[in-house]
Each structure stands twice: as structure tokens, then as C-alpha cells.
Short mmCIF file of C-alpha atoms in Angstrom, two decimals:
data_model
loop_
_atom_site.label_atom_id
_atom_site.label_comp_id
_atom_site.label_asym_id
_atom_site.label_seq_id
_atom_site.Cartn_x
_atom_site.Cartn_y
_atom_site.Cartn_z
CA MET A 1 14.39 -2.92 -22.38
CA ASP A 2 11.54 -2.07 -24.58
CA THR A 3 9.62 0.53 -22.95
CA ASN A 4 7.64 1.83 -25.98
CA LEU A 5 3.97 2.02 -25.17
CA SER A 6 1.62 3.09 -27.82
CA VAL A 7 -1.21 5.24 -26.54
CA GLU A 8 -4.45 6.75 -28.22
CA LEU A 9 -5.93 10.15 -27.86
CA ARG A 10 -9.44 10.24 -26.59
CA THR A 11 -12.36 12.89 -26.77
CA GLY A 12 -14.77 11.84 -24.38
CA LEU A 13 -14.35 13.16 -20.67
CA GLY A 14 -16.17 12.04 -17.48
CA LYS A 15 -17.22 8.64 -15.91
CA GLY A 16 -19.59 7.64 -18.61
CA ALA A 17 -16.69 7.97 -21.24
CA ALA A 18 -14.09 6.22 -19.01
CA ARG A 19 -16.52 3.30 -18.19
CA LYS A 20 -16.71 2.89 -22.11
CA ILE A 21 -12.96 2.86 -22.65
CA ARG A 22 -12.86 0.37 -19.66
CA ALA A 23 -15.58 -2.03 -21.16
CA SER A 24 -13.43 -1.90 -24.17
CA GLY A 25 -10.53 -3.10 -22.58
CA GLN A 26 -8.68 0.03 -22.62
CA VAL A 27 -7.70 2.16 -19.49
CA PRO A 28 -8.38 6.09 -19.34
CA ALA A 29 -5.02 7.86 -18.82
CA VAL A 30 -3.77 11.32 -18.77
CA LEU A 31 -0.66 13.03 -19.84
CA TYR A 32 0.39 16.18 -18.26
CA ALA A 33 3.78 18.26 -17.81
CA ASP A 34 4.67 21.68 -16.13
CA GLY A 35 2.86 24.40 -17.79
CA ALA A 36 1.15 22.61 -20.62
CA ALA A 37 -2.29 21.57 -21.10
CA ALA A 38 -3.27 17.89 -20.02
CA VAL A 39 -3.83 15.52 -22.79
CA GLN A 40 -6.51 12.73 -22.56
CA LEU A 41 -5.49 9.28 -23.40
CA SER A 42 -6.55 5.65 -23.27
CA VAL A 43 -3.83 2.81 -22.85
CA ASP A 44 -3.81 -0.81 -23.04
CA PRO A 45 -3.04 -2.01 -19.47
CA THR A 46 -1.86 -5.47 -20.41
CA ARG A 47 1.37 -4.00 -22.11
CA LEU A 48 1.55 -1.14 -19.57
CA LEU A 49 1.56 -3.83 -16.70
CA GLU A 50 3.90 -6.22 -18.94
CA ILE A 51 6.43 -3.47 -19.04
CA PHE A 52 6.59 -2.86 -15.09
CA ARG A 53 6.52 -6.57 -14.32
CA LYS A 54 9.80 -6.89 -16.48
CA SER A 55 11.51 -3.67 -15.25
CA GLN A 56 10.16 -3.94 -11.55
CA ASN A 57 11.03 -0.38 -11.41
CA ARG A 58 8.22 2.12 -10.40
CA ASN A 59 10.29 4.90 -12.17
CA THR A 60 10.73 3.16 -15.65
CA VAL A 61 10.92 6.03 -18.45
CA LEU A 62 8.11 5.16 -20.95
CA GLN A 63 8.23 5.94 -24.46
CA LEU A 64 4.64 7.04 -25.33
CA ALA A 65 3.74 7.08 -28.98
CA VAL A 66 0.96 9.96 -29.01
CA GLY A 67 -0.57 10.83 -32.30
CA GLY A 68 2.62 10.44 -34.35
CA GLU A 69 5.23 11.78 -32.08
CA THR A 70 7.17 9.92 -29.07
CA VAL A 71 7.22 11.29 -25.53
CA SER A 72 9.18 10.18 -22.62
CA ALA A 73 7.14 9.94 -19.52
CA LEU A 74 6.82 8.52 -15.98
CA VAL A 75 3.95 7.00 -14.35
CA LYS A 76 2.95 9.79 -11.57
CA ASP A 77 -0.19 7.76 -10.29
CA ALA A 78 -2.17 4.89 -10.91
CA GLN A 79 -5.28 3.91 -9.54
CA ARG A 80 -6.46 0.30 -8.91
CA HIS A 81 -9.62 -1.38 -8.09
CA PRO A 82 -9.60 -2.37 -4.49
CA VAL A 83 -10.56 -6.00 -4.80
CA SER A 84 -10.07 -7.06 -8.51
CA ARG A 85 -6.80 -4.91 -8.54
CA ALA A 86 -7.32 -4.16 -12.14
CA LEU A 87 -5.92 -0.64 -13.63
CA LEU A 88 -8.78 1.92 -13.59
CA HIS A 89 -6.91 4.97 -14.42
CA VAL A 90 -3.21 6.15 -15.19
CA ASP A 91 -1.39 9.53 -14.78
CA PHE A 92 1.63 10.00 -17.03
CA TYR A 93 4.11 12.83 -16.25
CA LYS A 94 5.81 14.17 -19.27
CA LEU A 95 9.67 14.56 -19.34
CA SER A 96 11.70 17.00 -20.71
CA ALA A 97 15.37 16.24 -21.32
CA ASP A 98 16.58 19.68 -20.09
CA LYS A 99 14.77 19.59 -16.66
CA THR A 100 14.97 17.65 -13.39
CA VAL A 101 12.20 15.57 -11.87
CA ILE A 102 11.56 14.75 -8.52
CA VAL A 103 10.67 10.88 -7.89
CA ASP A 104 10.41 8.34 -5.39
CA VAL A 105 13.80 6.30 -5.33
CA PRO A 106 13.30 2.97 -3.33
CA VAL A 107 16.01 2.26 -0.49
CA LYS A 108 17.47 -1.07 -0.71
CA THR A 109 20.41 -2.42 1.63
CA SER A 110 23.75 -4.71 0.67
CA GLY A 111 25.92 -6.69 2.85
CA LYS A 112 25.54 -7.86 6.36
CA SER A 113 25.87 -5.54 9.10
CA ALA A 114 28.41 -5.83 12.32
CA GLY A 115 25.27 -5.12 14.29
CA ALA A 116 23.12 -8.02 12.61
CA ALA A 117 25.94 -10.55 13.42
CA LEU A 118 25.76 -9.90 17.03
CA GLY A 119 21.88 -10.23 17.00
CA GLY A 120 20.72 -6.99 16.07
CA ARG A 121 18.29 -6.59 13.16
CA ILE A 122 18.39 -4.27 10.02
CA GLU A 123 15.32 -2.18 9.63
CA ILE A 124 14.43 -0.10 6.30
CA LEU A 125 12.90 2.95 8.09
CA ARG A 126 11.97 4.61 4.68
CA ARG A 127 11.17 2.48 1.76
CA THR A 128 11.56 5.43 -0.62
CA VAL A 129 13.33 8.59 -0.42
CA LYS A 130 12.51 11.63 -2.76
CA ALA A 131 15.24 12.57 -4.98
CA ARG A 132 15.74 15.08 -7.68
CA CYS A 133 16.99 13.59 -10.75
CA ALA A 134 18.22 14.51 -14.16
CA VAL A 135 15.81 12.61 -16.66
CA ASP A 136 18.55 10.54 -18.07
CA ALA A 137 19.98 9.20 -14.55
CA ILE A 138 16.80 8.28 -12.54
CA PRO A 139 18.29 5.61 -10.17
CA GLU A 140 16.63 1.96 -9.97
CA ALA A 141 17.29 2.20 -5.85
CA PHE A 142 19.78 3.59 -3.17
CA VAL A 143 21.57 0.64 -2.45
CA LEU A 144 23.09 1.21 0.86
CA ASP A 145 25.91 -0.61 2.23
CA VAL A 146 25.13 -1.69 6.03
CA THR A 147 28.15 -3.77 6.60
CA PRO A 148 29.89 -1.21 8.98
CA LEU A 149 26.66 -0.50 10.66
CA GLU A 150 26.50 -1.45 14.63
CA ILE A 151 23.80 -2.05 17.05
CA SER A 152 21.84 1.35 17.30
CA GLY A 153 23.71 2.66 14.43
CA VAL A 154 21.72 4.63 11.63
CA ILE A 155 22.30 5.84 8.04
CA MET A 156 20.66 9.21 7.82
CA ALA A 157 19.09 10.84 4.52
CA SER A 158 22.01 13.45 4.25
CA GLU A 159 24.51 10.18 4.09
CA LEU A 160 22.52 8.81 0.80
CA PRO A 161 24.68 8.97 -2.25
CA SER A 162 24.52 12.35 -3.98
CA SER A 163 25.83 13.60 -7.37
CA ASP A 164 25.14 16.49 -9.97
CA LYS A 165 22.36 14.18 -11.57
CA VAL A 166 20.78 12.55 -8.38
CA LYS A 167 20.18 14.59 -5.24
CA PRO A 168 18.13 13.39 -2.32
CA VAL A 169 15.56 15.97 -1.17
CA VAL A 170 16.02 16.36 2.43
CA ASP A 171 14.62 19.16 4.12
CA ARG A 172 14.86 18.09 7.79
CA ASP A 173 17.40 15.28 8.20
CA PHE A 174 15.77 11.88 9.10
CA LYS A 175 16.88 8.25 9.32
CA VAL A 176 16.47 5.73 6.62
CA VAL A 177 18.12 2.65 7.81
CA ALA A 178 18.76 1.58 11.48
CA CYS A 179 20.07 -1.50 13.02
CA LEU A 180 17.91 -2.23 15.98
CA PRO A 181 19.12 -3.94 19.14
CA LYS A 182 18.33 -7.48 19.93
CA LEU A 183 14.68 -8.16 21.46
CA LYS A 184 14.77 -8.75 25.50
CA GLY A 185 13.02 -11.83 26.76
CA MET B 1 -9.69 -6.81 23.10
CA LEU B 2 -9.99 -3.83 21.46
CA SER B 3 -12.68 -1.41 21.89
CA PRO B 4 -13.30 2.34 22.24
CA LYS B 5 -12.25 4.40 25.27
CA ARG B 6 -15.57 6.53 25.26
CA VAL B 7 -18.12 7.00 22.76
CA LYS B 8 -20.75 9.83 22.17
CA HIS B 9 -23.65 7.29 21.81
CA ARG B 10 -23.62 3.62 23.43
CA LYS B 11 -25.89 2.22 20.77
CA MET B 12 -25.82 2.23 16.95
CA GLN B 13 -28.03 1.48 14.31
CA LYS B 14 -27.16 -1.43 11.79
CA GLY B 15 -25.97 0.35 8.65
CA ARG B 16 -25.20 -0.95 5.47
CA MET B 17 -21.88 -2.21 3.79
CA ASN B 18 -22.37 -1.31 0.16
CA GLY B 19 -19.45 -0.54 -2.19
CA PHE B 20 -15.73 -1.35 -1.84
CA ALA B 21 -13.41 -0.10 0.51
CA TRP B 22 -11.55 2.59 -1.70
CA ARG B 23 -9.31 3.83 1.32
CA GLY B 24 -7.14 1.37 3.19
CA SER B 25 -7.26 -1.14 0.43
CA ASP B 26 -3.18 -0.68 -0.22
CA VAL B 27 -0.47 -2.44 1.63
CA SER B 28 0.91 0.71 3.37
CA PHE B 29 2.86 -0.42 6.12
CA GLY B 30 4.40 -4.08 5.64
CA ASP B 31 5.30 -6.38 2.96
CA TYR B 32 2.37 -8.73 3.25
CA ALA B 33 -1.20 -8.35 4.12
CA LEU B 34 -4.22 -9.94 4.76
CA GLN B 35 -7.10 -8.18 2.60
CA ALA B 36 -10.92 -8.93 2.81
CA THR B 37 -12.68 -9.84 -0.46
CA ALA B 38 -16.14 -9.34 1.00
CA PRO B 39 -17.81 -7.13 3.30
CA GLY B 40 -18.71 -7.99 6.87
CA TRP B 41 -18.55 -7.31 10.61
CA VAL B 42 -15.24 -8.42 12.11
CA THR B 43 -15.46 -8.64 16.10
CA ALA B 44 -13.16 -7.66 18.75
CA ARG B 45 -12.90 -11.08 19.86
CA GLN B 46 -11.84 -12.17 16.15
CA ILE B 47 -9.24 -9.35 15.69
CA GLU B 48 -7.70 -10.48 18.66
CA ALA B 49 -7.93 -14.28 17.79
CA ALA B 50 -6.45 -13.14 14.52
CA ARG B 51 -3.60 -11.12 15.99
CA VAL B 52 -2.48 -13.84 18.70
CA ALA B 53 -2.51 -16.48 15.78
CA LEU B 54 0.01 -14.10 13.90
CA THR B 55 2.18 -13.42 16.66
CA ARG B 56 2.53 -16.83 17.58
CA HIS B 57 3.24 -18.17 14.33
CA ILE B 58 5.98 -15.54 13.32
CA LYS B 59 7.60 -15.95 17.03
CA ARG B 60 9.78 -13.26 17.70
CA GLY B 61 11.08 -10.55 15.19
CA GLY B 62 8.75 -9.01 12.63
CA LYS B 63 5.85 -6.34 13.09
CA VAL B 64 2.41 -6.87 12.96
CA PHE B 65 -0.15 -3.73 11.95
CA ILE B 66 -3.70 -4.03 12.80
CA ARG B 67 -5.69 -1.70 10.18
CA ILE B 68 -8.91 -2.03 11.59
CA PHE B 69 -10.58 -0.84 14.98
CA PRO B 70 -13.87 -2.35 16.20
CA ASP B 71 -15.46 0.93 16.86
CA LYS B 72 -19.29 -0.03 16.18
CA SER B 73 -21.25 -1.33 19.26
CA VAL B 74 -23.45 -4.55 18.70
CA THR B 75 -26.60 -4.94 20.91
CA LYS B 76 -28.47 -7.81 21.96
CA LYS B 77 -31.77 -8.62 23.77
CA PRO B 78 -31.83 -11.35 26.42
CA ALA B 79 -33.02 -14.56 25.41
CA GLU B 80 -36.58 -15.38 26.16
CA THR B 81 -37.50 -11.63 26.18
CA ARG B 82 -40.83 -10.34 24.76
CA MET B 83 -40.55 -8.05 21.99
CA GLY B 84 -40.41 -4.18 22.67
CA THR B 85 -39.33 -2.44 25.64
CA GLY B 86 -36.46 -0.71 23.78
CA LYS B 87 -33.02 -1.76 22.20
CA GLY B 88 -30.95 -4.38 24.11
CA ALA B 89 -27.93 -3.85 25.76
CA VAL B 90 -24.37 -3.58 24.00
CA GLU B 91 -23.10 -7.01 23.84
CA GLY B 92 -19.64 -6.23 21.97
CA TRP B 93 -17.73 -4.34 19.42
CA VAL B 94 -17.27 -4.77 15.59
CA ALA B 95 -15.13 -3.29 12.98
CA VAL B 96 -17.17 -2.51 9.81
CA VAL B 97 -14.95 -4.06 6.95
CA LYS B 98 -16.00 -3.30 3.25
CA ALA B 99 -14.56 -5.60 0.47
CA GLY B 100 -10.92 -4.60 -0.38
CA ARG B 101 -10.19 -3.57 3.07
CA ILE B 102 -6.49 -4.41 4.31
CA LEU B 103 -6.96 -6.11 7.71
CA TYR B 104 -3.39 -6.86 8.73
CA GLU B 105 -0.08 -6.42 7.62
CA LEU B 106 3.15 -8.18 8.43
CA ASP B 107 6.64 -6.68 7.91
CA GLY B 108 10.19 -7.96 8.57
CA VAL B 109 9.57 -11.55 8.08
CA ASP B 110 10.07 -14.12 4.90
CA ALA B 111 7.36 -14.74 2.62
CA GLU B 112 6.90 -18.21 3.50
CA THR B 113 6.40 -17.45 7.31
CA ALA B 114 4.27 -14.32 6.57
CA LYS B 115 1.90 -16.12 4.04
CA ALA B 116 1.41 -19.18 6.30
CA ALA B 117 0.72 -16.66 9.39
CA LEU B 118 -1.67 -14.74 7.38
CA ARG B 119 -3.68 -17.81 6.53
CA LEU B 120 -3.68 -18.99 9.97
CA ALA B 121 -4.92 -15.70 10.98
CA SER B 122 -7.70 -15.67 8.29
CA THR B 123 -9.38 -19.06 9.74
CA LYS B 124 -10.01 -16.53 12.89
CA LEU B 125 -12.00 -14.24 10.94
CA GLY B 126 -15.75 -14.50 9.76
CA ILE B 127 -15.22 -13.16 6.07
CA PRO B 128 -13.40 -14.28 3.12
CA THR B 129 -9.96 -12.91 2.56
CA ARG B 130 -6.61 -13.12 0.78
CA VAL B 131 -3.09 -13.12 1.11
CA ILE B 132 -1.21 -10.11 -0.65
CA ALA B 133 2.04 -8.70 -0.99
CA ARG B 134 3.56 -5.35 -1.94
CA ALA B 135 5.90 -6.88 -4.60
CA ASP B 136 3.01 -8.18 -6.42
CA GLU B 137 2.25 -4.46 -7.83
CA VAL B 138 5.13 -2.29 -9.35
CA ILE B 139 2.28 0.21 -9.96
#
């Protein structure tokens, strides 16, 4: 999938300059990295939203064309207007091929659990789990097989798939998916 | 009906509802939500009526999250009373809602049921609303 996005460097800072950029159809943005100065940018929101609409993945690695060079980046944060839901500002986080990055990886389930067949229901208790990933191995989601899960069974964070390139960040263990019992009454 | 357990001052001034709800305007707990698109007061009675409409429509299963609380007292003078002699008695409680505020969220129900339930709930409220889904926005 094409994740190239051309961005422009901007010099104006503050809300006045940001408003002018928004009025021109662009969105103010910032690109930062560990130990490097932040770079102020402006970006086309239509193209950015199109990339994410196609990928349906919050952790899509973008290829930003900044002043003649190409930089890999993640969207760290995006601000939206409360009512119009238009993009107001975007934070890009620059990736380095030799470093790892912590991202929120969505949790999905697959299969029908044994507990659900008996009237229980599968509940995803954590929609996302933080994971430390290599830049070239950021997963789209943790897909958990719930087939063996019985009523009152849980899948803990420590049971999430882990590899050299993708490691869930678990300081204290927590429940990720549970099969809840049938409602009474 | 929802109301505060205790308050520091019983009667309040009217206040204004300028601007947008910059906080509490994202879908945080469920998959589908009802969002206010204009400001207004939502009474405790309306909040309860909408909650009942939601829970009855989704029957069993699913979770309802109420994201507003009526913490503002509203007073009213009795009918045919001469002006003056102080502020009226507390008549009820309202939630002050700014445009963009998420009012209710639903989790654990399919899209069709959730949207129908939230539309039913919206008819119980006195402000314009819309149904939004978490999946609508990736970033």
C-alpha cells in the first residue's frame, strides 16, 4: 500500500499561523524524534486520512517526504474538532531502523469459544496493549484464539504472543480477554 | 433519577455554554456513541428516559455508559407569585452539555441495534445529537 505523504516545512508558529494554515486547507503538524529537535510541518489532511481509511491501522508507518528526504514516521497523536471532527493538528514520530518503538497494538479475537457455546460471552477488556516493536515488525493486531476459553476463563497479557521483534509491555499482569458467564434472570 | 448526594451550595446561577466540549468528545468506552451537536441543558429526567429507552432496546447483553451527570440545580418560582422575595426553590437537576459532548456509549451490541437504540434515546433528549462509531476514525 502507498503510504507516501508529502509534507511542507513551515516557519510560522503559534495559533495565528496555525489558523492561516488551516484556512488554506492544510493542517499544522510536528515531526519529532528522540534526541532531535522538533520540525514544524504542514500536511494535506485529505491524503493523510485516505491512507488511514485504506489501511484501517492506527500504526501505519508513513513515508514522509520532507524537504527532499524521506523519513519513516508514525502518527503519535492527532487532534480533531469536537463537532466537525476535522483534523486540527498531527504529531509525527520519526522512526529509526535500528531502534524499537512502543505502540498501542489493537486486540482482536478469532474463533468461537467453548464458553460462548454454553451461553457465555467474550469480552475484550483491553482494546489495545502496549508493545515494544522493531520498526519493520509493528503488528496490525494481536489476534487471540479464544476457542479453548471456557466460562470465567481469561487470557492474560503475559499470554500474548511475544517474539524478538514484538514484545508486549507488561509491568504487572492484567486481563486482556475474558469469557463472562451468562446473565442471570 | 441521577442527582448529587450533597452539594456545597443548593442554588446556582444560570451560566453560559459557549464553545465546544474539548474534553469528553471522544468515544472512550464503547463502540458506538451519542454525541451532542449543539449546547443545552439535559435534565435528570431526560437522562433517565434515554437510559431506559437504550436498555429496553438492546434487551440483554451489551453495556451502557452514561457520560454526563446532572450536577447543576435549577430553581423555579411558584406560579402566580409576585417578583422579588428571593430565588425560587430547587426544582430539579440538569447536566450542562456543550456541543461535541459524548452523552451515551454502547458496547457489546451489533451496529444495527446500537444505532437504532441510540436514535431512540436521542428522541428523549432536548438537544440535537448524532450517532457516531469508534470505527469511523482510525486516527
